JSON list of C-alpha atoms in Angstrom, two decimals:
[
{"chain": "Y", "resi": 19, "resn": "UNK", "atom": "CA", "xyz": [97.71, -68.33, 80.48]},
{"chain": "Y", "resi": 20, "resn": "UNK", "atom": "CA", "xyz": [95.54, -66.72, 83.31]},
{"chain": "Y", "resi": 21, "resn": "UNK", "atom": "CA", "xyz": [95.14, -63.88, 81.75]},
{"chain": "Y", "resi": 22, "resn": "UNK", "atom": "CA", "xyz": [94.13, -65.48, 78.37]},
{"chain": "Y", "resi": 23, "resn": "UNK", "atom": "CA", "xyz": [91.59, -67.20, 80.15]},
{"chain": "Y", "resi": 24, "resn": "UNK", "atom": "CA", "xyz": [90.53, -64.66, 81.78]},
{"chain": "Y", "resi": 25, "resn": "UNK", "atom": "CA", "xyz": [89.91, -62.19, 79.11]},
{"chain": "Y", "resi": 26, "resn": "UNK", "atom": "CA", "xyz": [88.14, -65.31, 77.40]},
{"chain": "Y", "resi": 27, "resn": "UNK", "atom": "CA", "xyz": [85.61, -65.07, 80.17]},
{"chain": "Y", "resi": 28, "resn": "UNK", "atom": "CA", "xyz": [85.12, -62.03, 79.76]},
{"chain": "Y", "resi": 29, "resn": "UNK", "atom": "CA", "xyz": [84.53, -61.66, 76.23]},
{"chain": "Y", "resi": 30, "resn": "UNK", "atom": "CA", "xyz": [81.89, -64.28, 77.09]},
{"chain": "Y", "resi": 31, "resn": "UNK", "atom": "CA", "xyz": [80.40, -62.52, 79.43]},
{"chain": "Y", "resi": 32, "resn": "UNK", "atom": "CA", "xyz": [79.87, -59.35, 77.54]},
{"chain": "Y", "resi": 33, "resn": "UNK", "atom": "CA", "xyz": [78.71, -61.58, 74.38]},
{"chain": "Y", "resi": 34, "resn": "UNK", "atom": "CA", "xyz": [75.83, -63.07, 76.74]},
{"chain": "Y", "resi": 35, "resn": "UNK", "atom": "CA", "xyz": [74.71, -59.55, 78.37]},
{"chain": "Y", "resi": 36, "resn": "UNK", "atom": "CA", "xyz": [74.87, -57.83, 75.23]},
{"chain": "Y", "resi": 37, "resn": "UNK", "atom": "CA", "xyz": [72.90, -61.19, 73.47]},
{"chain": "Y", "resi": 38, "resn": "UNK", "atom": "CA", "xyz": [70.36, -60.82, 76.41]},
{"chain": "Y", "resi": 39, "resn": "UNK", "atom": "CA", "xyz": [69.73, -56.86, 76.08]},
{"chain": "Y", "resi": 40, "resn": "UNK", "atom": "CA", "xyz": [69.42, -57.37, 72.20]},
{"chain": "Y", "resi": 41, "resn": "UNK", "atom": "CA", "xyz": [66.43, -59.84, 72.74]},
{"chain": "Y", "resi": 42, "resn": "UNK", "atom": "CA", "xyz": [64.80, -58.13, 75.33]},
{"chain": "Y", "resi": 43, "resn": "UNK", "atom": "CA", "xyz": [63.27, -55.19, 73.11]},
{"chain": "Y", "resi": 44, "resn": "UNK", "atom": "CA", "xyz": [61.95, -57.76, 70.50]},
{"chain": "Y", "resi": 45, "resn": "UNK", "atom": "CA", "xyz": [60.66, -59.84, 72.93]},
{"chain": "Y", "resi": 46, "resn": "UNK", "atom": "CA", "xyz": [59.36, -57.45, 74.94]},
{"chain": "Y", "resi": 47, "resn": "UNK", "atom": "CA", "xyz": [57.28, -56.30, 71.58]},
{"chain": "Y", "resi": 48, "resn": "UNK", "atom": "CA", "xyz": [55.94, -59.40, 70.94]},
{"chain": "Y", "resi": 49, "resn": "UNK", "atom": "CA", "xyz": [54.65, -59.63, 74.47]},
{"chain": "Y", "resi": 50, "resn": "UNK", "atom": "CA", "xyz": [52.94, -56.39, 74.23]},
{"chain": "Y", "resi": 51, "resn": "UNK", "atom": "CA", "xyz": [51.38, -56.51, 70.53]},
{"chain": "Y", "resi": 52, "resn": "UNK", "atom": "CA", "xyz": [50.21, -60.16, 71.04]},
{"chain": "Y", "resi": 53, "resn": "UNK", "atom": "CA", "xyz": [48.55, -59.74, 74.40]},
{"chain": "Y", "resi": 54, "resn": "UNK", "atom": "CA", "xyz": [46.73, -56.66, 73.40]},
{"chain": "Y", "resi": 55, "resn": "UNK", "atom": "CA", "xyz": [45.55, -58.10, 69.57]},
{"chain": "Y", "resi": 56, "resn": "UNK", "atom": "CA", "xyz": [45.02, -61.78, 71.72]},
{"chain": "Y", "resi": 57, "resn": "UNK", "atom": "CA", "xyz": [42.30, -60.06, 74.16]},
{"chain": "Y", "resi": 58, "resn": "UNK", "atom": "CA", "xyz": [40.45, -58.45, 71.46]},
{"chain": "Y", "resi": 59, "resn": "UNK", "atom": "CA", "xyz": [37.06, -59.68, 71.88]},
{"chain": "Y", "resi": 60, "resn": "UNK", "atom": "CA", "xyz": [35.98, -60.58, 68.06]},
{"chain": "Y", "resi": 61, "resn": "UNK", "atom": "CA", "xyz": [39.43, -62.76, 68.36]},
{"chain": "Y", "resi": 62, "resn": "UNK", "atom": "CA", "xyz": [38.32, -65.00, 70.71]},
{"chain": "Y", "resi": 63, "resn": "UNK", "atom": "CA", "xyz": [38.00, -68.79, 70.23]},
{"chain": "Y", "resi": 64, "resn": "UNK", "atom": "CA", "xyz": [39.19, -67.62, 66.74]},
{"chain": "Y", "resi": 65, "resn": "UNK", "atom": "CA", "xyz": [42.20, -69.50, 65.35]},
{"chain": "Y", "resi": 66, "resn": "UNK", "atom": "CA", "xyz": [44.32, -66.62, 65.23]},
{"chain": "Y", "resi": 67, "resn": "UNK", "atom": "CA", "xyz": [43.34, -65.69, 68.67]},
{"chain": "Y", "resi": 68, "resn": "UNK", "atom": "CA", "xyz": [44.43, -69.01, 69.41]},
{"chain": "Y", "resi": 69, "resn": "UNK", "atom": "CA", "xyz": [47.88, -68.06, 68.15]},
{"chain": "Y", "resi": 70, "resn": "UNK", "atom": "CA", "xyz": [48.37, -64.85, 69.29]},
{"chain": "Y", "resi": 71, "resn": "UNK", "atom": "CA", "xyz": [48.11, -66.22, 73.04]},
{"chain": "Y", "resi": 72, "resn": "UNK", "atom": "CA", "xyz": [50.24, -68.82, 72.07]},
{"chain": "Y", "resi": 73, "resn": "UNK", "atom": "CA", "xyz": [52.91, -66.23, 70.30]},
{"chain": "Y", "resi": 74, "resn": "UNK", "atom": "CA", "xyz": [52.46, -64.52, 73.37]},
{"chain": "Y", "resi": 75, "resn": "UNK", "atom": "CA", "xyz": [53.12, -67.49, 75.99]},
{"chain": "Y", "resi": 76, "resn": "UNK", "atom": "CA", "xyz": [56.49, -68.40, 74.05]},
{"chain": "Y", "resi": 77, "resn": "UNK", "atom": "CA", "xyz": [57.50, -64.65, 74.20]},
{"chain": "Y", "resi": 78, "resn": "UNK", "atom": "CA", "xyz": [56.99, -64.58, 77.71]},
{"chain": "Y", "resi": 79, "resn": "UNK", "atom": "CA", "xyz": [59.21, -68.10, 77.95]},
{"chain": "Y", "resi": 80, "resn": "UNK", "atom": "CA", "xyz": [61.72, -66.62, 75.75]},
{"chain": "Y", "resi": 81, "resn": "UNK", "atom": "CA", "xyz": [61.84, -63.40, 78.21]},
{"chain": "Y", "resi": 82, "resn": "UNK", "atom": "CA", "xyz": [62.44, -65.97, 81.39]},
{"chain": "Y", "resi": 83, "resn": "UNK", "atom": "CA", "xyz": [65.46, -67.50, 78.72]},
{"chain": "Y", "resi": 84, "resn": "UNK", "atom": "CA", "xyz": [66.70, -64.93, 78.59]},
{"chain": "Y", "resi": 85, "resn": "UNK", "atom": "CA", "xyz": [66.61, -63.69, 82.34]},
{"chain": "Y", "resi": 86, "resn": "UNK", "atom": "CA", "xyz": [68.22, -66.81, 83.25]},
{"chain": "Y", "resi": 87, "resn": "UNK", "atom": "CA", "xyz": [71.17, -66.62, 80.78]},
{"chain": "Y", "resi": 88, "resn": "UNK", "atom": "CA", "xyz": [71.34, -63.01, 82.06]},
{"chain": "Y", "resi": 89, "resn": "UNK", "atom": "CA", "xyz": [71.61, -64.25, 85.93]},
{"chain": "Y", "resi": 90, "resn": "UNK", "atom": "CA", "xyz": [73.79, -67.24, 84.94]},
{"chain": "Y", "resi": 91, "resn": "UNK", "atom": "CA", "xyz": [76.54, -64.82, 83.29]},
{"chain": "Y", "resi": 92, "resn": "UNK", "atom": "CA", "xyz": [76.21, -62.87, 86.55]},
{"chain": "Y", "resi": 93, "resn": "UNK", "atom": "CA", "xyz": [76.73, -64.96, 88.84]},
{"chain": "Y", "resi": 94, "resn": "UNK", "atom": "CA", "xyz": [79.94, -66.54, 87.04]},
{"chain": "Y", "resi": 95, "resn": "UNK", "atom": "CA", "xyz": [81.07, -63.32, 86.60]},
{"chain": "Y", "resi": 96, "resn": "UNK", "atom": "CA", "xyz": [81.07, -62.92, 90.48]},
{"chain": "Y", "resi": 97, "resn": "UNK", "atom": "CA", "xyz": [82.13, -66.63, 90.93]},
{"chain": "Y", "resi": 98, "resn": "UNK", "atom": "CA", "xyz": [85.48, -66.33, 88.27]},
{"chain": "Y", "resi": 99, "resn": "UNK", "atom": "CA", "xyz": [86.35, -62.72, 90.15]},
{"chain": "Y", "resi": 100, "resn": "UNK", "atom": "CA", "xyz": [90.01, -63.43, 90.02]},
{"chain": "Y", "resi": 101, "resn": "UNK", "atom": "CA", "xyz": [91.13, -60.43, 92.57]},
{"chain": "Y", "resi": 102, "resn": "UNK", "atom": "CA", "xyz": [93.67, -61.13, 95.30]},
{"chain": "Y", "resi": 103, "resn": "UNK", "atom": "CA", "xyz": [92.92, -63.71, 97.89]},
{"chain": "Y", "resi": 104, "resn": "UNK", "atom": "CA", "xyz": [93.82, -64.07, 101.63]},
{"chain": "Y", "resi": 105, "resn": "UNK", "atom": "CA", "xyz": [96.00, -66.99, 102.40]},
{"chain": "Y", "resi": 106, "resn": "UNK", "atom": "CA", "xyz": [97.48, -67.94, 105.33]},
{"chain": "Y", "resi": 107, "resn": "UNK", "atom": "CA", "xyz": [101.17, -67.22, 105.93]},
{"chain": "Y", "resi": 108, "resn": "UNK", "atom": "CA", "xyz": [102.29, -70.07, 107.84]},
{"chain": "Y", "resi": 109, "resn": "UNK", "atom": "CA", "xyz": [105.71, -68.26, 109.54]},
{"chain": "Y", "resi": 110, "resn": "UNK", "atom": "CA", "xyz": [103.49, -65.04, 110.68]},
{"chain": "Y", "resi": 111, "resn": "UNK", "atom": "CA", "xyz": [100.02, -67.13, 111.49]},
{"chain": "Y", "resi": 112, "resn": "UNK", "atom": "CA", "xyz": [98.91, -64.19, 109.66]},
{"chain": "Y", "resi": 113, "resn": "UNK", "atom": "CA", "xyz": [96.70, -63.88, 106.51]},
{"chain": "Y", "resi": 114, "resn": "UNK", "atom": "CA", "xyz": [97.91, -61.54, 103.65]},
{"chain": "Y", "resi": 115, "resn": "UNK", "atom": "CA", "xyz": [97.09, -60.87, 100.54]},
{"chain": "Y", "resi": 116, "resn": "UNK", "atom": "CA", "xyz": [98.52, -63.26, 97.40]},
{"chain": "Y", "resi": 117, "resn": "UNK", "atom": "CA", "xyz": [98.62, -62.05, 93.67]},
{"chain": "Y", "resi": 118, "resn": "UNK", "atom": "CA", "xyz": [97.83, -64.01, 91.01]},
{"chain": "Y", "resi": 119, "resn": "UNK", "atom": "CA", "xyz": [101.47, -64.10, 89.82]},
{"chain": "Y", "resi": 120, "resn": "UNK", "atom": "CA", "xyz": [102.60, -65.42, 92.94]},
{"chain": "Y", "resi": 121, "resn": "UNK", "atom": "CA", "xyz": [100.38, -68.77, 91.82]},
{"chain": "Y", "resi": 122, "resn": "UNK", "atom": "CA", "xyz": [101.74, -69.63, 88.61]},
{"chain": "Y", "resi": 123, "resn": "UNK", "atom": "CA", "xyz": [104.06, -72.12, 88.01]},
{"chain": "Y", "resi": 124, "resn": "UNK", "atom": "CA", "xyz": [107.13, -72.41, 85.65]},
{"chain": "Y", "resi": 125, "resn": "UNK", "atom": "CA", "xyz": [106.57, -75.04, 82.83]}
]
């Protein structure tokens, strides 16, 4: 069951880091055509100035989306790291490692 979950997680995990790399090169597109055509000087107060700073301002909130989901899937992946763990060994007064087999139960 662990180790369904686990490679659950991970397929997850892959799914948002690959998702997040695919959007970054449009995005990052959009940022760059729309700022340059949004300064052009014979644009501004125009209405299509108007929306290329506006196309621009959503690409640059799609881009912090996007860095968030990125550091989210991080930091579970760091959080769910399901390597062995110290526990106490009450007989010794000792810590050793555990394996994950060791904390399943029968059912």
């Amino acid at each position: 069951m662990i180790d369904a979950t686990q490679a659950s997680e991970t397929r997850l995990r892959q799914f948002v880091a690959d998702a997040a790399h695919e959007l970054r090169t449009p995005l990052t597109t959009l940022q760059g055509y729309s700022a340059l055509h949004a300064r052009d000087a014979h644009l501004a107060g125009t209405p299509l100035g108007d929306s290329l700073r506006r196309i621009h301002s959503e690409a640059e909130r799609m881009t912090r989306i996007v860095d968030d989901l990125q550091l989210l899937a991080n930091l579970d992946e760091q959080r769910n790291w399901y390597g062995p763990r110290l526990t106490w060994a009450r007989s010794f007064g000792t810590r050793r490692p555990i394996s994950r087999s060791s904390c399943q139960t029968d059912r």
